[in-house]
Amino acid sequence: MNETLLLVGAYLLGSVPTGLLLAKSMGVDIREAGSGNIGATNVYRTIGRKLGILTLLGDCLKGLIPVLVARWLGLPDLWVAAAGLCAFLGHVYTIFLGFKGGKGVATALGVFLGTSPLSVLFGIVIFGSVLYKWRYVSLASITAAALIPVLVWATGGSVKLVVMAVVIACIVIFKHRENIARLTSGTENKFKA
């Protein structure tokens, strides 16, 4: 029963559209601004740094909290991974917005902070290096997502956590398919600090 409640709670927490709620507090429907995405990058670009950072933190916490609760309950990695995946899926396919959510990068960050913090350290270095060199948040996100399963494995993550990382990575990359098309065509927007 605890496990079922945890997974449902993780999904519902993940489903809370942080960026949309913060943007609405400023009178903006983020789905109709910029790229239309509810994530931190679009909030940052269209409304400003403060709300962009708050969105990033909020979305990250949505992934971190269920994983920490699963750890606190003493559950094995299978349930920890399931809780993290449910929170991530809640963000990407939120029940509150007709199952249309964000791309999941910040929520995935929270999941991996709770399950494999050392892999996050390496992932942030990779993300930052790609962003610094090419100035594309999407490219940095895709690169970090593609490598996170390897990083989880290399830093001692269990098979369950590696499988979770593979699933999350595949969904993050899939959700970036329009960005990939724009990167290929040279029309993707570069990040401006």
GROMACS .gro file of C-alpha atoms in nm:
model
  193
    1MET     CA    1   0.000   0.000   0.000
    2ASN     CA    2   0.282   0.243   0.088
    3GLU     CA    3   0.446   0.174  -0.247
    4THR     CA    4   0.126   0.240  -0.444
    5LEU     CA    5   0.059   0.564  -0.258
    6LEU     CA    6   0.418   0.669  -0.316
    7LEU     CA    7   0.395   0.615  -0.692
    8VAL     CA    8   0.060   0.795  -0.722
    9GLY     CA    9   0.188   1.079  -0.506
   10ALA     CA   10   0.509   1.101  -0.710
   11TYR     CA   11   0.314   1.126  -1.034
   12LEU     CA   12   0.077   1.392  -0.895
   13LEU     CA   13   0.363   1.595  -0.752
   14GLY     CA   14   0.548   1.569  -1.083
   15SER     CA   15   0.232   1.683  -1.261
   16VAL     CA   16   0.225   2.020  -1.084
   17PRO     CA   17   0.312   2.266  -1.367
   18THR     CA   18   0.559   2.486  -1.180
   19GLY     CA   19   0.647   2.710  -1.473
   20LEU     CA   20   0.286   2.761  -1.573
   21LEU     CA   21   0.183   2.855  -1.218
   22LEU     CA   22   0.474   3.095  -1.169
   23ALA     CA   23   0.414   3.258  -1.508
   24LYS     CA   24   0.043   3.295  -1.435
   25SER     CA   25   0.135   3.479  -1.116
   26MET     CA   26   0.282   3.740  -1.353
   27GLY     CA   27  -0.025   3.736  -1.577
   28VAL     CA   28   0.139   3.527  -1.851
   29ASP     CA   29   0.022   3.196  -1.994
   30ILE     CA   30   0.363   3.044  -2.067
   31ARG     CA   31   0.205   2.803  -2.314
   32GLU     CA   32   0.135   3.101  -2.538
   33ALA     CA   33   0.474   3.271  -2.495
   34GLY     CA   34   0.812   3.196  -2.647
   35SER     CA   35   0.844   2.830  -2.738
   36GLY     CA   36   0.519   2.744  -2.558
   37ASN     CA   37   0.702   2.504  -2.327
   38ILE     CA   38   0.625   2.515  -1.953
   39GLY     CA   39   0.985   2.451  -1.850
   40ALA     CA   40   1.253   2.669  -1.694
   41THR     CA   41   1.426   2.770  -2.018
   42ASN     CA   42   1.114   2.917  -2.172
   43VAL     CA   43   1.016   3.089  -1.847
   44TYR     CA   44   1.369   3.232  -1.821
   45ARG     CA   45   1.363   3.361  -2.179
   46THR     CA   46   1.012   3.507  -2.175
   47ILE     CA   47   0.962   3.631  -1.819
   48GLY     CA   48   1.306   3.664  -1.664
   49ARG     CA   49   1.587   3.510  -1.468
   50LYS     CA   50   1.419   3.504  -1.126
   51LEU     CA   51   1.113   3.304  -1.232
   52GLY     CA   52   1.327   3.090  -1.462
   53ILE     CA   53   1.545   2.988  -1.168
   54LEU     CA   54   1.241   2.932  -0.944
   55THR     CA   55   1.090   2.710  -1.213
   56LEU     CA   56   1.413   2.513  -1.236
   57LEU     CA   57   1.422   2.465  -0.858
   58GLY     CA   58   1.054   2.373  -0.836
   59ASP     CA   59   1.075   2.121  -1.119
   60CYS     CA   60   1.392   1.975  -0.969
   61LEU     CA   61   1.227   1.931  -0.629
   62LYS     CA   62   0.938   1.745  -0.793
   63GLY     CA   63   1.184   1.475  -0.893
   64LEU     CA   64   1.394   1.481  -0.577
   65ILE     CA   65   1.123   1.462  -0.309
   66PRO     CA   66   0.959   1.130  -0.412
   67VAL     CA   67   1.301   0.965  -0.439
   68LEU     CA   68   1.402   1.089  -0.094
   69VAL     CA   69   1.071   0.967   0.050
   70ALA     CA   70   1.129   0.623  -0.105
   71ARG     CA   71   1.479   0.616   0.047
   72TRP     CA   72   1.341   0.732   0.384
   73LEU     CA   73   1.086   0.448   0.375
   74GLY     CA   74   1.375   0.206   0.325
   75LEU     CA   75   1.244   0.082  -0.008
   76PRO     CA   76   1.473  -0.109  -0.247
   77ASP     CA   77   1.607   0.045  -0.568
   78LEU     CA   78   1.319  -0.093  -0.774
   79TRP     CA   79   1.071   0.130  -0.587
   80VAL     CA   80   1.311   0.422  -0.566
   81ALA     CA   81   1.354   0.407  -0.944
   82ALA     CA   82   0.977   0.369  -0.994
   83ALA     CA   83   0.909   0.673  -0.774
   84GLY     CA   84   1.159   0.880  -0.969
   85LEU     CA   85   1.019   0.766  -1.301
   86CYS     CA   86   0.661   0.844  -1.192
   87ALA     CA   87   0.758   1.197  -1.088
   88PHE     CA   88   0.936   1.248  -1.419
   89LEU     CA   89   0.639   1.114  -1.617
   90GLY     CA   90   0.411   1.342  -1.418
   91HIS     CA   91   0.605   1.644  -1.539
   92VAL     CA   92   0.630   1.532  -1.900
   93TYR     CA   93   0.272   1.402  -1.922
   94THR     CA   94   0.090   1.605  -1.658
   95ILE     CA   95  -0.267   1.508  -1.582
   96PHE     CA   96  -0.346   1.873  -1.510
   97LEU     CA   97  -0.272   1.988  -1.867
   98GLY     CA   98  -0.422   1.709  -2.074
   99PHE     CA   99  -0.103   1.501  -2.046
  100LYS     CA  100   0.102   1.772  -2.218
  101GLY     CA  101   0.391   1.887  -2.004
  102GLY     CA  102   0.755   1.990  -2.019
  103LYS     CA  103   1.062   1.816  -2.151
  104GLY     CA  104   1.163   1.682  -1.813
  105VAL     CA  105   1.524   1.793  -1.782
  106ALA     CA  106   1.494   1.971  -1.447
  107THR     CA  107   1.270   1.701  -1.297
  108ALA     CA  108   1.516   1.437  -1.417
  109LEU     CA  109   1.792   1.636  -1.249
  110GLY     CA  110   1.604   1.607  -0.920
  111VAL     CA  111   1.551   1.234  -0.968
  112PHE     CA  112   1.921   1.177  -1.030
  113LEU     CA  113   2.025   1.403  -0.741
  114GLY     CA  114   1.836   1.162  -0.515
  115THR     CA  115   1.946   0.839  -0.679
  116SER     CA  116   2.295   0.902  -0.818
  117PRO     CA  117   2.438   1.237  -0.705
  118LEU     CA  118   2.787   1.162  -0.836
  119SER     CA  119   2.650   1.105  -1.187
  120VAL     CA  120   2.479   1.446  -1.160
  121LEU     CA  121   2.814   1.610  -1.086
  122PHE     CA  122   2.962   1.468  -1.406
  123GLY     CA  123   2.640   1.541  -1.593
  124ILE     CA  124   2.647   1.908  -1.490
  125VAL     CA  125   3.007   1.937  -1.610
  126ILE     CA  126   2.904   1.789  -1.946
  127PHE     CA  127   2.594   2.010  -1.969
  128GLY     CA  128   2.791   2.322  -1.877
  129SER     CA  129   3.073   2.244  -2.121
  130VAL     CA  130   2.836   2.191  -2.415
  131LEU     CA  131   2.634   2.501  -2.326
  132TYR     CA  132   2.950   2.711  -2.292
  133LYS     CA  133   3.093   2.598  -2.626
  134TRP     CA  134   2.780   2.597  -2.844
  135ARG     CA  135   2.529   2.811  -2.645
  136TYR     CA  136   2.236   2.574  -2.703
  137VAL     CA  137   2.044   2.463  -2.393
  138SER     CA  138   1.872   2.193  -2.600
  139LEU     CA  139   2.202   2.046  -2.722
  140ALA     CA  140   2.343   2.049  -2.369
  141SER     CA  141   2.027   1.880  -2.238
  142ILE     CA  142   2.027   1.614  -2.510
  143THR     CA  143   2.398   1.540  -2.459
  144ALA     CA  144   2.364   1.511  -2.081
  145ALA     CA  145   2.052   1.295  -2.118
  146ALA     CA  146   2.225   1.062  -2.362
  147LEU     CA  147   2.518   1.013  -2.126
  148ILE     CA  148   2.336   0.993  -1.791
  149PRO     CA  149   2.266   0.615  -1.810
  150VAL     CA  150   2.639   0.555  -1.863
  151LEU     CA  151   2.722   0.791  -1.576
  152VAL     CA  152   2.475   0.620  -1.342
  153TRP     CA  153   2.627   0.282  -1.429
  154ALA     CA  154   2.987   0.409  -1.404
  155THR     CA  155   2.925   0.556  -1.058
  156GLY     CA  156   2.790   0.230  -0.920
  157GLY     CA  157   2.417   0.259  -0.982
  158SER     CA  158   2.214  -0.060  -0.967
  159VAL     CA  159   2.060  -0.219  -1.277
  160LYS     CA  160   1.720  -0.079  -1.175
  161LEU     CA  161   1.856   0.276  -1.159
  162VAL     CA  162   2.037   0.234  -1.492
  163VAL     CA  163   1.717   0.110  -1.658
  164MET     CA  164   1.530   0.409  -1.512
  165ALA     CA  165   1.801   0.637  -1.649
  166VAL     CA  166   1.772   0.482  -1.995
  167VAL     CA  167   1.393   0.532  -2.000
  168ILE     CA  168   1.425   0.893  -1.882
  169ALA     CA  169   1.703   0.965  -2.132
  170CYS     CA  170   1.500   0.828  -2.423
  171ILE     CA  171   1.195   1.037  -2.329
  172VAL     CA  172   1.401   1.355  -2.280
  173ILE     CA  173   1.561   1.311  -2.622
  174PHE     CA  174   1.223   1.231  -2.781
  175LYS     CA  175   1.071   1.545  -2.625
  176HIS     CA  176   1.354   1.745  -2.785
  177ARG     CA  177   1.279   1.620  -3.138
  178GLU     CA  178   1.170   1.966  -3.257
  179ASN     CA  179   1.487   2.116  -3.110
  180ILE     CA  180   1.690   1.851  -3.291
  181ALA     CA  181   1.523   1.952  -3.618
  182ARG     CA  182   1.605   2.318  -3.551
  183LEU     CA  183   1.963   2.235  -3.453
  184THR     CA  184   2.002   2.045  -3.779
  185SER     CA  185   1.857   2.331  -3.982
  186GLY     CA  186   2.053   2.597  -3.792
  187THR     CA  187   1.744   2.777  -3.662
  188GLU     CA  188   1.765   2.685  -3.292
  189ASN     CA  189   1.784   2.982  -3.052
  190LYS     CA  190   2.110   3.026  -2.864
  191PHE     CA  191   2.112   3.085  -2.489
  192LYS     CA  192   2.176   3.440  -2.370
  193ALA     CA  193   2.271   3.482  -2.006
   0.00000   0.00000   0.00000
